PDB file of C-alpha atoms in Angstrom:
ATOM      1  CA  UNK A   1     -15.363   1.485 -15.817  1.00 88.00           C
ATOM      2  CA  UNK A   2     -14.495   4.155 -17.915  1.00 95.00           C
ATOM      3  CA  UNK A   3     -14.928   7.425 -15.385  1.00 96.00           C
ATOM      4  CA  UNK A   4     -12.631   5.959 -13.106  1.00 95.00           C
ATOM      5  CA  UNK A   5      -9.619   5.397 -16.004  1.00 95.00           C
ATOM      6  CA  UNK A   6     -10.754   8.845 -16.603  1.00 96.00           C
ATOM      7  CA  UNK A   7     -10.401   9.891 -13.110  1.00 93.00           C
ATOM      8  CA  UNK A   8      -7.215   8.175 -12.660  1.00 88.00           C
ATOM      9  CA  UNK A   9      -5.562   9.852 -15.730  1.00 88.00           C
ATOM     10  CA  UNK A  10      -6.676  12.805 -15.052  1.00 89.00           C
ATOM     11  CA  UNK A  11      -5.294  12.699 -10.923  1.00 85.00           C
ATOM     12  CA  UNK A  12      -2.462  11.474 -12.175  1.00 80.00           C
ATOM     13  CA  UNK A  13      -1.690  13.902 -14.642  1.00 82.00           C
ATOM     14  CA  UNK A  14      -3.012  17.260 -12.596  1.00 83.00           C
ATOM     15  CA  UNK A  15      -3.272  16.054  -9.335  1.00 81.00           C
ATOM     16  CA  UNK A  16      -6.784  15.118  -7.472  1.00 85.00           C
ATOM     17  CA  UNK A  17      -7.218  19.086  -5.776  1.00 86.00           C
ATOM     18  CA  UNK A  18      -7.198  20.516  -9.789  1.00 88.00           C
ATOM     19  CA  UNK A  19      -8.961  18.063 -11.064  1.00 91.00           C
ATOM     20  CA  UNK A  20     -13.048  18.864 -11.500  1.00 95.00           C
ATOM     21  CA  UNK A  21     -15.715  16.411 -11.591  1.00 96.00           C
ATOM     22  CA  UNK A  22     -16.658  18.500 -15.089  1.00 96.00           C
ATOM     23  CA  UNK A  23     -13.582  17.407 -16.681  1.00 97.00           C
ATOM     24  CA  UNK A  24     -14.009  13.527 -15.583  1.00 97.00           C
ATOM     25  CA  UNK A  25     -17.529  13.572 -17.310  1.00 96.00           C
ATOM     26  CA  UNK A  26     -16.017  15.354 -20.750  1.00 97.00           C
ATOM     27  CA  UNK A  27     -13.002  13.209 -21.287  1.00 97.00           C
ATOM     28  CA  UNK A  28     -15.159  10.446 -21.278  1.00 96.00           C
ATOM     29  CA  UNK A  29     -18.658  12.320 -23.113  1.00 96.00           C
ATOM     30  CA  UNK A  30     -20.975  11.747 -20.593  1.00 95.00           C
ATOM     31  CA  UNK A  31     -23.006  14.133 -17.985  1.00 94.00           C
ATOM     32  CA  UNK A  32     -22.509  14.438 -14.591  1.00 93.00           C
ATOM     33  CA  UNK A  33     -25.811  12.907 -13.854  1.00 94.00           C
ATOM     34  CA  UNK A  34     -23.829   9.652 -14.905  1.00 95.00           C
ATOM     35  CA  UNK A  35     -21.424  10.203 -12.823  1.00 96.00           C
ATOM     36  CA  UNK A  36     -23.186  10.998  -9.953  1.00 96.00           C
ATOM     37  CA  UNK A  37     -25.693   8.112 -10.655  1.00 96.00           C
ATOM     38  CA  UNK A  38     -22.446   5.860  -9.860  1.00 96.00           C
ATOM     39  CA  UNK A  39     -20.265   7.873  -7.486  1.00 96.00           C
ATOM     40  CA  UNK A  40     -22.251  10.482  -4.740  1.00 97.00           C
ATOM     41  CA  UNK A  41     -18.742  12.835  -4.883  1.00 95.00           C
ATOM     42  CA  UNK A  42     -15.344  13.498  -6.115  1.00 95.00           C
ATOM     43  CA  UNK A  43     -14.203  11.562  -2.974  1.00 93.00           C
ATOM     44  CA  UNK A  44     -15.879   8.182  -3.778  1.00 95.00           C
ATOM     45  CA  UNK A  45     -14.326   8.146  -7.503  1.00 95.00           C
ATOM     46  CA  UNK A  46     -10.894   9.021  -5.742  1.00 92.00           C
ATOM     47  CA  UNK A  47     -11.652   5.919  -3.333  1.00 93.00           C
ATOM     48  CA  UNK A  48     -12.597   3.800  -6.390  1.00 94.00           C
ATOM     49  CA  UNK A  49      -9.170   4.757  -8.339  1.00 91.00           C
ATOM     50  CA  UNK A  50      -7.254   3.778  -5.060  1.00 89.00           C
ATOM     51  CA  UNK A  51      -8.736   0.245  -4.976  1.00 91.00           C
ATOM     52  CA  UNK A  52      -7.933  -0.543  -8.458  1.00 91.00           C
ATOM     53  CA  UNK A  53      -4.860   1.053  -8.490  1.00 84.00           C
ATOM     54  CA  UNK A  54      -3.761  -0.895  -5.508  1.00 85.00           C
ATOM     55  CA  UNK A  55      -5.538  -4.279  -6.677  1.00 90.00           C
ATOM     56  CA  UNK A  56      -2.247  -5.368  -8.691  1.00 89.00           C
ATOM     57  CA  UNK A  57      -0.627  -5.222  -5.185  1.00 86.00           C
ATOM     58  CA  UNK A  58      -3.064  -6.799  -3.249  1.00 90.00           C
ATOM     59  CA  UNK A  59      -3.597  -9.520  -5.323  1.00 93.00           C
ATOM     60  CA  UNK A  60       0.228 -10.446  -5.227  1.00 92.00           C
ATOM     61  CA  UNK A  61      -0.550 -10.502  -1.725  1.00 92.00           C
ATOM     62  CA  UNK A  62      -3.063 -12.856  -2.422  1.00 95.00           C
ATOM     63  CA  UNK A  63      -0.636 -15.262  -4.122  1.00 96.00           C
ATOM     64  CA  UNK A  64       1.904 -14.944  -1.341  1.00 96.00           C
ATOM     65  CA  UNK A  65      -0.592 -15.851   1.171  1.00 95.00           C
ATOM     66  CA  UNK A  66      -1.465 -19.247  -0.655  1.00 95.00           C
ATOM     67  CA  UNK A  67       1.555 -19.994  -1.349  1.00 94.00           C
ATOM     68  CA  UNK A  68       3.767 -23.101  -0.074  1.00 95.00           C
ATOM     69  CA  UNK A  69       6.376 -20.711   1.345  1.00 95.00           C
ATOM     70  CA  UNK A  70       6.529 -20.772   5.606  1.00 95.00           C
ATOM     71  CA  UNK A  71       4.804 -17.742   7.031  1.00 96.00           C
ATOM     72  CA  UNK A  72       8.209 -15.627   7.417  1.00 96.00           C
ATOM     73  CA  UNK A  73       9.205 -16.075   4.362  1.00 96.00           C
ATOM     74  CA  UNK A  74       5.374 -14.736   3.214  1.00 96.00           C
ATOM     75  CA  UNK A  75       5.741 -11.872   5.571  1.00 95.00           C
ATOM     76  CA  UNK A  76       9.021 -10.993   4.710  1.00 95.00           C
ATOM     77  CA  UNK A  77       8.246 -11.063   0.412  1.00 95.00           C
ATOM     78  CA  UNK A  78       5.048  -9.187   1.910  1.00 92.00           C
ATOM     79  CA  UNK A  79       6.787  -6.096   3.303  1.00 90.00           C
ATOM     80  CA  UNK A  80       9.013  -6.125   0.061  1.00 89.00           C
ATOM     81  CA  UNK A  81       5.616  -5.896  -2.162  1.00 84.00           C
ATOM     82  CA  UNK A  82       4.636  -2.922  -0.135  1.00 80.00           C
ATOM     83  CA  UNK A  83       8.363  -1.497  -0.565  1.00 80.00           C
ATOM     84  CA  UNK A  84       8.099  -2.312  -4.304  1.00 77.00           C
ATOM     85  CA  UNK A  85       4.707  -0.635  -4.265  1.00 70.00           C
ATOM     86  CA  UNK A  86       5.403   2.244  -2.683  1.00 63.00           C
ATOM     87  CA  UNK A  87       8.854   2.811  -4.692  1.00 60.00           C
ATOM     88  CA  UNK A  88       7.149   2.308  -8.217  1.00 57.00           C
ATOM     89  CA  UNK A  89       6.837   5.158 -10.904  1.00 50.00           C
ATOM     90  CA  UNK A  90       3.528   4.564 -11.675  1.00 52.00           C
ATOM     91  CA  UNK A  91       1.390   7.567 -11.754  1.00 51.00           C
ATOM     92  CA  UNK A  92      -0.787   7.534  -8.977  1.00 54.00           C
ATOM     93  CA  UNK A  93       1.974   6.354  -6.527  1.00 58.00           C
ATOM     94  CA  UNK A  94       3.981   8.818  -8.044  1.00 62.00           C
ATOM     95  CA  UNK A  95       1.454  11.465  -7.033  1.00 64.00           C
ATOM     96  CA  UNK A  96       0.168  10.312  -3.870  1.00 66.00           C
ATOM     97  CA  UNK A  97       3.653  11.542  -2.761  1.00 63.00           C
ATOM     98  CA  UNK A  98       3.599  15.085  -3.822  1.00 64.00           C
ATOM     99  CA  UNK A  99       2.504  18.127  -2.074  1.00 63.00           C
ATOM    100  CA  UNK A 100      -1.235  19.223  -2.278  1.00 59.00           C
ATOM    101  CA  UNK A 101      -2.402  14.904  -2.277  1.00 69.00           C
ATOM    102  CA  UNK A 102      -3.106  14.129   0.730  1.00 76.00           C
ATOM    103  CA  UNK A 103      -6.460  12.597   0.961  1.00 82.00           C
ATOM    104  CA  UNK A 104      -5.322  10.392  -2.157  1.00 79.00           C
ATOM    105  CA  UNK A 105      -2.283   9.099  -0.148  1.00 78.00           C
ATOM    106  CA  UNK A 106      -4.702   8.569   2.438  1.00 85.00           C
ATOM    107  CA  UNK A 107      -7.133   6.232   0.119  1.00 86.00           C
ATOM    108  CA  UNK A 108      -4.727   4.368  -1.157  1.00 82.00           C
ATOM    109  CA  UNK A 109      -3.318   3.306   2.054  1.00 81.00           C
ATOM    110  CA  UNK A 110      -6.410   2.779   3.195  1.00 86.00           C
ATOM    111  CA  UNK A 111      -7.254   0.706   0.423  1.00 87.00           C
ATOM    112  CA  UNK A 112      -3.847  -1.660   0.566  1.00 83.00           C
ATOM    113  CA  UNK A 113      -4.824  -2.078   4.495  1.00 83.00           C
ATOM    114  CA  UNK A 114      -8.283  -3.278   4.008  1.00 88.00           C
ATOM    115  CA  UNK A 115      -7.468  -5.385   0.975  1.00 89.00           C
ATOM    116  CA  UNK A 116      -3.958  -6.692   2.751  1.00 88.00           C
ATOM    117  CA  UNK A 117      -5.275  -7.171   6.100  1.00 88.00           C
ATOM    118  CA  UNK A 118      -7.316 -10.391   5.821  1.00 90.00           C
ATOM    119  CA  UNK A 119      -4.753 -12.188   3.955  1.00 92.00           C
ATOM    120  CA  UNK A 120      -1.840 -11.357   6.568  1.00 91.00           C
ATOM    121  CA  UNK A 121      -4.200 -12.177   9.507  1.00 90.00           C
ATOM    122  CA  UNK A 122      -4.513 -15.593   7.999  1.00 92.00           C
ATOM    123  CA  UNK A 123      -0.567 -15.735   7.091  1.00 95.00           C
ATOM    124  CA  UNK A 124       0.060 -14.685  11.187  1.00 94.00           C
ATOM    125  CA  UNK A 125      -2.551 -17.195  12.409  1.00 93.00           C
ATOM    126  CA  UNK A 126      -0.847 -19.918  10.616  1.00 94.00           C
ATOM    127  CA  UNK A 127       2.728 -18.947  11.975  1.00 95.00           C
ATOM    128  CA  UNK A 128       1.347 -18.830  15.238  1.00 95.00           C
ATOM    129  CA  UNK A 129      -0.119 -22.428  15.021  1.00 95.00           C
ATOM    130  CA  UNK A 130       3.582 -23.407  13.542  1.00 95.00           C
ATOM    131  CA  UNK A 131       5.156 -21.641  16.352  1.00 95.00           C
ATOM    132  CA  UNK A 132       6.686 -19.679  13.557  1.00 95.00           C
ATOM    133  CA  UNK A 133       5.818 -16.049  15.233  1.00 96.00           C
ATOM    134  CA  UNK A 134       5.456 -15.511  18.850  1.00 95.00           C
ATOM    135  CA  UNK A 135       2.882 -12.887  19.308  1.00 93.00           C
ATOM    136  CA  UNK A 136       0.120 -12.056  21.004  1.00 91.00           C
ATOM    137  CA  UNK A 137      -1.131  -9.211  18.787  1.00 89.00           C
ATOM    138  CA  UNK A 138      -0.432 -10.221  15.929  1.00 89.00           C
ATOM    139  CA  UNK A 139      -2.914  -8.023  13.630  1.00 86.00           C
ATOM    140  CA  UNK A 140      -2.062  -4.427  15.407  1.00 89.00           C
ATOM    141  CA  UNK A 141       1.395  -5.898  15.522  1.00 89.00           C
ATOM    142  CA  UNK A 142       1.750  -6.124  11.714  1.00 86.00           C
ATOM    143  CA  UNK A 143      -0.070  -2.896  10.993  1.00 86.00           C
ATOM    144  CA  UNK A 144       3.088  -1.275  12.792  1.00 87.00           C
ATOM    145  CA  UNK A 145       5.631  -2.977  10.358  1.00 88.00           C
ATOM    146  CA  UNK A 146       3.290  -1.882   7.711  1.00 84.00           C
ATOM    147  CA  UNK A 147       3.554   1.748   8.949  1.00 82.00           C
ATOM    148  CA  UNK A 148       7.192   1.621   9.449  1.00 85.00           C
ATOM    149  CA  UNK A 149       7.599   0.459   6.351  1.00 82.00           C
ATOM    150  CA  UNK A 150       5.392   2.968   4.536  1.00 77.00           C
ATOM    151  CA  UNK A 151       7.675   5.109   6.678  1.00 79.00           C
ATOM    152  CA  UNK A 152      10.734   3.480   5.382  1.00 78.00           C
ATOM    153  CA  UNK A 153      10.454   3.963   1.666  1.00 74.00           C
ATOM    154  CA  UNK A 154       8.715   7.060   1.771  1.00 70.00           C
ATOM    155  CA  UNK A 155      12.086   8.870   2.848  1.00 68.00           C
ATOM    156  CA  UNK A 156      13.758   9.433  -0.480  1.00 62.00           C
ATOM    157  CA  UNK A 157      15.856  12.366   1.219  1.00 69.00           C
ATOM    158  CA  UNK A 158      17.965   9.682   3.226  1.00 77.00           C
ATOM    159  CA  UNK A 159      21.223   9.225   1.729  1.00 85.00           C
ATOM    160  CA  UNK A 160      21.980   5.440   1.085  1.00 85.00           C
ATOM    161  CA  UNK A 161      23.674   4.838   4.724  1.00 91.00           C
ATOM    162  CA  UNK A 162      20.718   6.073   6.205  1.00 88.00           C
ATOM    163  CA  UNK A 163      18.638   3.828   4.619  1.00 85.00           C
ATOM    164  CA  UNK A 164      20.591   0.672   4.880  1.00 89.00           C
ATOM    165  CA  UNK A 165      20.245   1.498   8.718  1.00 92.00           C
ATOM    166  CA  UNK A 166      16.747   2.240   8.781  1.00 89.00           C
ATOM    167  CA  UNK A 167      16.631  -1.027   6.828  1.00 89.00           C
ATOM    168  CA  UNK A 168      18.374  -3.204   8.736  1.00 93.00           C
ATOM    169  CA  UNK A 169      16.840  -1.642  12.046  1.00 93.00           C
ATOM    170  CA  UNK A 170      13.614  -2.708  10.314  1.00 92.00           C
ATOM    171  CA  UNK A 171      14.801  -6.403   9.363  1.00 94.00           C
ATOM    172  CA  UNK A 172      15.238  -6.399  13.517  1.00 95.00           C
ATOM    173  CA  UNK A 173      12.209  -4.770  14.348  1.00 94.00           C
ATOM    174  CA  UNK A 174       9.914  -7.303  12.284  1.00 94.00           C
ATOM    175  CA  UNK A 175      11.780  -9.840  13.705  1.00 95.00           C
ATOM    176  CA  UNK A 176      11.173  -9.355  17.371  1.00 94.00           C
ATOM    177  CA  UNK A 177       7.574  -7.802  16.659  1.00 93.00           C
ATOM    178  CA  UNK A 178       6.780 -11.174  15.601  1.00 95.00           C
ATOM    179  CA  UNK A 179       9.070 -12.929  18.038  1.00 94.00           C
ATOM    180  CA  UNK A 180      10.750 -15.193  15.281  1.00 94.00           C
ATOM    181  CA  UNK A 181      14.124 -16.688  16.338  1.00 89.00           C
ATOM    182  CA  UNK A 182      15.134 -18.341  13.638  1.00 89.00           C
ATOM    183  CA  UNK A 183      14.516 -16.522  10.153  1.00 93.00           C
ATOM    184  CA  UNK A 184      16.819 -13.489   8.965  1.00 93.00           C
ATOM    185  CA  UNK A 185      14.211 -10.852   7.194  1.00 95.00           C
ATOM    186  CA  UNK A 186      15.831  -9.470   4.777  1.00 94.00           C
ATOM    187  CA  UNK A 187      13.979  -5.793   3.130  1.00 90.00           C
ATOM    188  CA  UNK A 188      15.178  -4.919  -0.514  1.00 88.00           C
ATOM    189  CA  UNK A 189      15.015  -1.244  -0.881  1.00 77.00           C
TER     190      UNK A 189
END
C-alpha cells in the first residue's frame, strides 16, 4: 500500500516524532480522509511499517523453522537472523536506534515477537520431543535469549573484547537456558 511506503520513507528519512500525518497524505496525493479511512492514527501506520519492515525477517524465520536442520541448529541460525536484523543499515532499523524513536523501536520489536514467536514455539516443542532442549519453559525461556540478544547487538559502544565476551557469555547462556548438552551455539556478531 502506498501510504505506508510513504510512511516508511518518510520515518526513515525524518524520524516518526517530525513526521505529520499531512505530509504522508501529500507525498502520495491523497486526503487524510484516505488515510484515516485505513489507519485510525499516526500510531497504527507506524505499527503497519514495523510489520512489513520486519516481514523479510520473519519470514527467514519461517524457512528456518521448516527446515531439515535439528532444532539447535534452527535456534542458533535464529538468534543470528535477529543479530543480522538488528545490525543491518536499512533505514528503519537504522532509526529505530536513534534518540527521539522510541515507540518505533518498540513496534518493531513487537512486531518480530509476535511474528517469531509461533514459529520458535514449534522449533522448541520439537527439540523437546527429540530431547534436544531440556526445558520446562521453553516460550518465556526463549523470549529472554531474544532480549539478551536485542541487548547484545544493540551495544555498538563495546569495544570488540567486550563483545566477544558478551558473545560468548551468550553462546553459554542459550545453551543452559535450553539445557542442551551437546551442541556448541555459536553467535556471529
Amino acid at each position: 500500500m502506498e501510504l505506508i511506503e510513504a510512511a516508511e520513507s518518510l520515518f526513515a528519512k525524518k524520524g516518526y516524532e517530525d513526521t505529520a500525518v499531512s505530509e504522508i497524505v501529500k507525498k502520495v496525493k491523497v486526503g487524510q480522509g484516505t488515510f484515516y479511512h485505513y489507519f485510525k492514527s499516526k500510531e497504527d501506520i507506524l505499527e503497519a511499517v514495523a510489520k512489513k519492515v520486519v516481514a523479510p525477517y520473519v519470514e527467514e524465520v519461517r524457512n528456518i523453522a521448516k527446515g531439515n536442520e535439528d532444532p539447535a541448529t534452527k535456534v542458533n541460525s535464529i538468534l543470528n537472523g535477529i543479530l543480522k536484523a538488528n545490525d543491518s543499515d536499512l533505514g528503519i532499523m537504522k532509526l529505530m536506534h536513534q534518540k527521539g524513536n522510541h515507540l518505533l523501536h518498540q513496534k518493531v520489536e513487537k512486531a518480530l515477537e509476535e511474528g517469531m514467536s509461533p514459529l520458535v514455539t514449534e522449533v522448541l516443542s520439537k527439540g523437546i520431543a527429540e530431547g534436544v532442549f531440556k526445558t520446562e519453559y521453553p516460550d518465556e525461556s526463549f523470549g529472554f535469549l531474544i532480549a539478551s540478544t536485542l541487548y547484545l547487538s544493540h551495544n555498538f559502544s563495546w569495544d570488540h573484547e567486550s563483545r566477544e565476551r558478551m558473545r560468548t557469555a551468550l553462546e553459554e547462556i542459550t545453551s543452559r537456558v535450553l539445557g542442551v548438552t551437546d551442541y556448541r551455539f555459536h553467535l556471529e556478531i
